[in-house]
mmCIF file of C-alpha atoms in Angstrom:
data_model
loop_
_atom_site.group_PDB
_atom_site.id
_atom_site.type_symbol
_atom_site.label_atom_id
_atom_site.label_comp_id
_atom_site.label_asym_id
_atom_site.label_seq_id
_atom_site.Cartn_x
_atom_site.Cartn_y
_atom_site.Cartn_z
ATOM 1 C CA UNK A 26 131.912 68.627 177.422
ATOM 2 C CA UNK A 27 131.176 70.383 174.001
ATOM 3 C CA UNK A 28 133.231 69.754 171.029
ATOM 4 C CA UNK A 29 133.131 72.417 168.155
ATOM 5 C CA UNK A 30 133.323 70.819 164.804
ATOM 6 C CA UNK A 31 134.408 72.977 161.732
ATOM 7 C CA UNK A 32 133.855 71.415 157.853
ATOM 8 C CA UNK A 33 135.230 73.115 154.984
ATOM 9 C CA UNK A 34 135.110 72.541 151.208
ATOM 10 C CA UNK A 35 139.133 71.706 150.410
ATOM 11 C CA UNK A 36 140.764 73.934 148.359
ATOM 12 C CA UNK A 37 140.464 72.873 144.308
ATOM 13 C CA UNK A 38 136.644 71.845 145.118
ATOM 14 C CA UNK A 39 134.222 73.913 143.733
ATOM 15 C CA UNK A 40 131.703 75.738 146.257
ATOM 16 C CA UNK A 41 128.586 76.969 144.127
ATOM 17 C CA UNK A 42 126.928 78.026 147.184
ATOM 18 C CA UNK A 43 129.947 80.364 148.063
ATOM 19 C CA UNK A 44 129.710 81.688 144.856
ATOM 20 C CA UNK A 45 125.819 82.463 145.129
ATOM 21 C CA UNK A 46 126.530 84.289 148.244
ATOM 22 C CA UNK A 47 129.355 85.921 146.484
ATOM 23 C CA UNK A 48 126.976 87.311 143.874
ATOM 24 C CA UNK A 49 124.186 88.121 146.118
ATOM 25 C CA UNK A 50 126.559 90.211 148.076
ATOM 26 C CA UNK A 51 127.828 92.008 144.968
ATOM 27 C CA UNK A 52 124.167 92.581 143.714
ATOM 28 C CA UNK A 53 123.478 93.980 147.115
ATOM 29 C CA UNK A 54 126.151 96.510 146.376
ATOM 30 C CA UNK A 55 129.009 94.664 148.759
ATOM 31 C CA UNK A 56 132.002 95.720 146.325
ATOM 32 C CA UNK A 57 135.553 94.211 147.003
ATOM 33 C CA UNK A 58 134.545 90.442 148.025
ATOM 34 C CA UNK A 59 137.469 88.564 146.393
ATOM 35 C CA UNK A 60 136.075 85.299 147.405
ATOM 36 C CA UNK A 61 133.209 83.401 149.836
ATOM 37 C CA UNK A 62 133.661 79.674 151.002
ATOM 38 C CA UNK A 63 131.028 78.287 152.820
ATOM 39 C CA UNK A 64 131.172 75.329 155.457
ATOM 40 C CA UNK A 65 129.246 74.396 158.336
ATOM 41 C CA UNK A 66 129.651 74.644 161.768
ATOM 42 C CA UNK A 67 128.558 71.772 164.080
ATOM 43 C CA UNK A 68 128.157 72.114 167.614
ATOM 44 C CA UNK A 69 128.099 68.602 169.652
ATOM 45 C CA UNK A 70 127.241 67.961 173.738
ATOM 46 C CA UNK A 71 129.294 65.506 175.038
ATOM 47 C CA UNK A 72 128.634 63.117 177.985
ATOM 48 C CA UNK A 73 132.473 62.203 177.930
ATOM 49 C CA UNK A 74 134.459 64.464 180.058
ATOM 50 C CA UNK A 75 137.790 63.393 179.119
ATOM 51 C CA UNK A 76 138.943 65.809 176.346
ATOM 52 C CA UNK A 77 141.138 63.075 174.794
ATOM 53 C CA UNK A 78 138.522 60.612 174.756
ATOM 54 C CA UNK A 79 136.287 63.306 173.355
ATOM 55 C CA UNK A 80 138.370 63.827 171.222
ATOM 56 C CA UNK A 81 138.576 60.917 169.612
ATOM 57 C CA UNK A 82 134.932 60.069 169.517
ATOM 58 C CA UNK A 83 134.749 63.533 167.673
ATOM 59 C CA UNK A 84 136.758 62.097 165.086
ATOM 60 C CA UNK A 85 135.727 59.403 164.530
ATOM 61 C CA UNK A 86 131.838 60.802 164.174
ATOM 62 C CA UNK A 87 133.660 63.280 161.337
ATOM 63 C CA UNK A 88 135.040 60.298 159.334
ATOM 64 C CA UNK A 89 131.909 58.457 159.780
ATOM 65 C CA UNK A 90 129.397 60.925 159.615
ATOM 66 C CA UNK A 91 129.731 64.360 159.464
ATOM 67 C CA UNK A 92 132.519 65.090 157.008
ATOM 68 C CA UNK A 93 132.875 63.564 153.736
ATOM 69 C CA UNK A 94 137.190 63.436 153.821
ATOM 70 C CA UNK A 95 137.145 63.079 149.753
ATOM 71 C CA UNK A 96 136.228 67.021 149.520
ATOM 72 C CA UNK A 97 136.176 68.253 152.968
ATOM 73 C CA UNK A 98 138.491 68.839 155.424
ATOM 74 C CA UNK A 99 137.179 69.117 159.193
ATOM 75 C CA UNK A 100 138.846 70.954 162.398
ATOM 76 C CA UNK A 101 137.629 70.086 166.228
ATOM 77 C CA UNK A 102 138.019 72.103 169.474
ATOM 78 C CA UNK A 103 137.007 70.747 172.690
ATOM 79 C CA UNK A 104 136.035 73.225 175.135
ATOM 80 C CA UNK A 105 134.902 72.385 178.532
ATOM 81 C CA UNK B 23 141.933 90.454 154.883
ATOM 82 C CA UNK B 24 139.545 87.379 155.481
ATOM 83 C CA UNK B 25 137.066 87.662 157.685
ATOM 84 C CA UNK B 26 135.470 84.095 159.389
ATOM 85 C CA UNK B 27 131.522 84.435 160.096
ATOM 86 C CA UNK B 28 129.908 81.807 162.088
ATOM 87 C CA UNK B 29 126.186 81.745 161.643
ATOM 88 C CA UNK B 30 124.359 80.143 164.469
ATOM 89 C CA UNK B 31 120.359 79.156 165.313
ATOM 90 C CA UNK B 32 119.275 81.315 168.480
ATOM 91 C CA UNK B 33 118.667 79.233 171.925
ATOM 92 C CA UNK B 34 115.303 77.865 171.766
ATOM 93 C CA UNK B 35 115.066 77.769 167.956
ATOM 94 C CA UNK B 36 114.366 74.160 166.849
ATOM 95 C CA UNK B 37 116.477 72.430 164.608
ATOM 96 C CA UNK B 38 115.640 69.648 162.792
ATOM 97 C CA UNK B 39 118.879 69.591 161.280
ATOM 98 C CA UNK B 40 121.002 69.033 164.480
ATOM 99 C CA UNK B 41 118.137 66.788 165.505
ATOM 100 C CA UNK B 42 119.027 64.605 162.524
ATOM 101 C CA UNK B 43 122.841 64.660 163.208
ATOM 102 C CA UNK B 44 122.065 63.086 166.602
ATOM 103 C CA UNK B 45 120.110 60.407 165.692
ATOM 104 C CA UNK B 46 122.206 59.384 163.165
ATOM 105 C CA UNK B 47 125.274 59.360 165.488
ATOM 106 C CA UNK B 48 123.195 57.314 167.898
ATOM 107 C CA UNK B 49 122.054 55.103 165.163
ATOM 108 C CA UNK B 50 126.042 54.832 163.839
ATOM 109 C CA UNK B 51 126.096 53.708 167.833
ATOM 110 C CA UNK B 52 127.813 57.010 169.013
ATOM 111 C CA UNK B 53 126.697 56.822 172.588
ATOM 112 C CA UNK B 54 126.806 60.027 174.913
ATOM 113 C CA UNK B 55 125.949 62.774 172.598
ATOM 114 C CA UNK B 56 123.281 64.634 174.740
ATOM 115 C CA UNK B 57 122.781 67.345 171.632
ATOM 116 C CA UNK B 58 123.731 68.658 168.252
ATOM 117 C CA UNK B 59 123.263 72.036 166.833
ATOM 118 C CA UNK B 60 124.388 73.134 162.980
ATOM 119 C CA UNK B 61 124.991 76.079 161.771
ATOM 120 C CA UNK B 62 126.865 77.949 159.166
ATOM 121 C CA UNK B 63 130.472 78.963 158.846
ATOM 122 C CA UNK B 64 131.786 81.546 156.458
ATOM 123 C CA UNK B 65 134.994 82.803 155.189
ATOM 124 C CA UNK B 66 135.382 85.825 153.187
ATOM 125 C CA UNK B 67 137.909 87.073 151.278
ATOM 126 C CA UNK B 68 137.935 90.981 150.957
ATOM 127 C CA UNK B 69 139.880 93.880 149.763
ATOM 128 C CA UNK B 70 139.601 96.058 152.755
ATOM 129 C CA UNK B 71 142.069 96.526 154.758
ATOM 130 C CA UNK B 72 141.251 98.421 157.404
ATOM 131 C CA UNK B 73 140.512 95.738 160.289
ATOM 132 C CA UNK B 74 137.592 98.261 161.644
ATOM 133 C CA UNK B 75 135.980 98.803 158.644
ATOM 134 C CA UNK B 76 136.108 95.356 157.155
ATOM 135 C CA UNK B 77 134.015 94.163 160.249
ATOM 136 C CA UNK B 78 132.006 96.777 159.700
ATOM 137 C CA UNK B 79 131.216 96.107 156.454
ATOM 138 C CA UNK B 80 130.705 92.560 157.332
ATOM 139 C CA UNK B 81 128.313 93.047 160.135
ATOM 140 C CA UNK B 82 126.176 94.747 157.000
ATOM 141 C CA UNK B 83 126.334 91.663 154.842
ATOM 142 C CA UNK B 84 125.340 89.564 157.676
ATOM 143 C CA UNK B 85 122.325 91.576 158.621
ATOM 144 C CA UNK B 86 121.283 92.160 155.111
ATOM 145 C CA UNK B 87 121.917 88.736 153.598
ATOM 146 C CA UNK B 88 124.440 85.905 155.333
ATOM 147 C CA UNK B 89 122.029 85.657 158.754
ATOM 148 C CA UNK B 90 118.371 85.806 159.281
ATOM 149 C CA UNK B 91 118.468 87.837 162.757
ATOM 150 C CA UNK B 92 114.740 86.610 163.912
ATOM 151 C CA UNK B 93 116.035 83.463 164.807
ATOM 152 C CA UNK B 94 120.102 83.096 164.042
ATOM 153 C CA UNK B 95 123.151 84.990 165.708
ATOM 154 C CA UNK B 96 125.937 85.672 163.597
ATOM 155 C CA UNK B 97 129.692 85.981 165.002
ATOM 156 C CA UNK B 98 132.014 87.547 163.159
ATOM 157 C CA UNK B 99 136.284 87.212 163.255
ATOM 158 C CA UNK B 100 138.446 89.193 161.345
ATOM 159 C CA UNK B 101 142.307 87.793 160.596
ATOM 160 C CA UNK B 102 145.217 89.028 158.385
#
């Protein structure tokens, strides 16, 4: 079972790196870029093949480990 | 018209980073995680509003600056 994890910078808290990107895109002559926000993307293989128990172990790694829930806010799929 | 970019290592590429996710998880006693890959997620914020042509112009940033195509495939998503 893989589980698709999604963190993202909440709104309010500053993202320099989006920003750099932002600029490096408008030196590289990309006009009309109103904004960039960079997150990452985690990809996780599962031995659990119950998606609710997956689920929840998914979770709980994001509290624990791969999110930090004072600035980020983190989405999870399961797929099969 | 935001466009969502998900920057990804290529099958086969090593990554230490992913590697380091995982053994963390196991260390944090997260049992059953056979592998981890990161990679990048993007959201972009642009004027265009032609669906076709914003992806368009996205595909360019992402060859010319948000992916490195020797070893990283980029996906991109275009919403409202």
């Amino acid at each position: 079972m893989k589980a698709k994890v999604h963190v993202t910078l909440k709104s309010g808290v500053l993202d320099p790196q989006g920003k750099a990107v932002r600029n490096a895109l408008s030196s590289l002559g990309f006009g009309g870029v109103t904004g960039v926000r960079q997150g990452k993307y985690i990809e996780i293989d599962l031995d659990e093949t119950d998606p609710a128990r997956a689920r929840e172990a998914v979770d709980a790694m994001c509290r624990k480990l791969l999110a930090n829930t004072v600035i980020e806010n983190y989405a999870i799929e399961i797929a099969d």
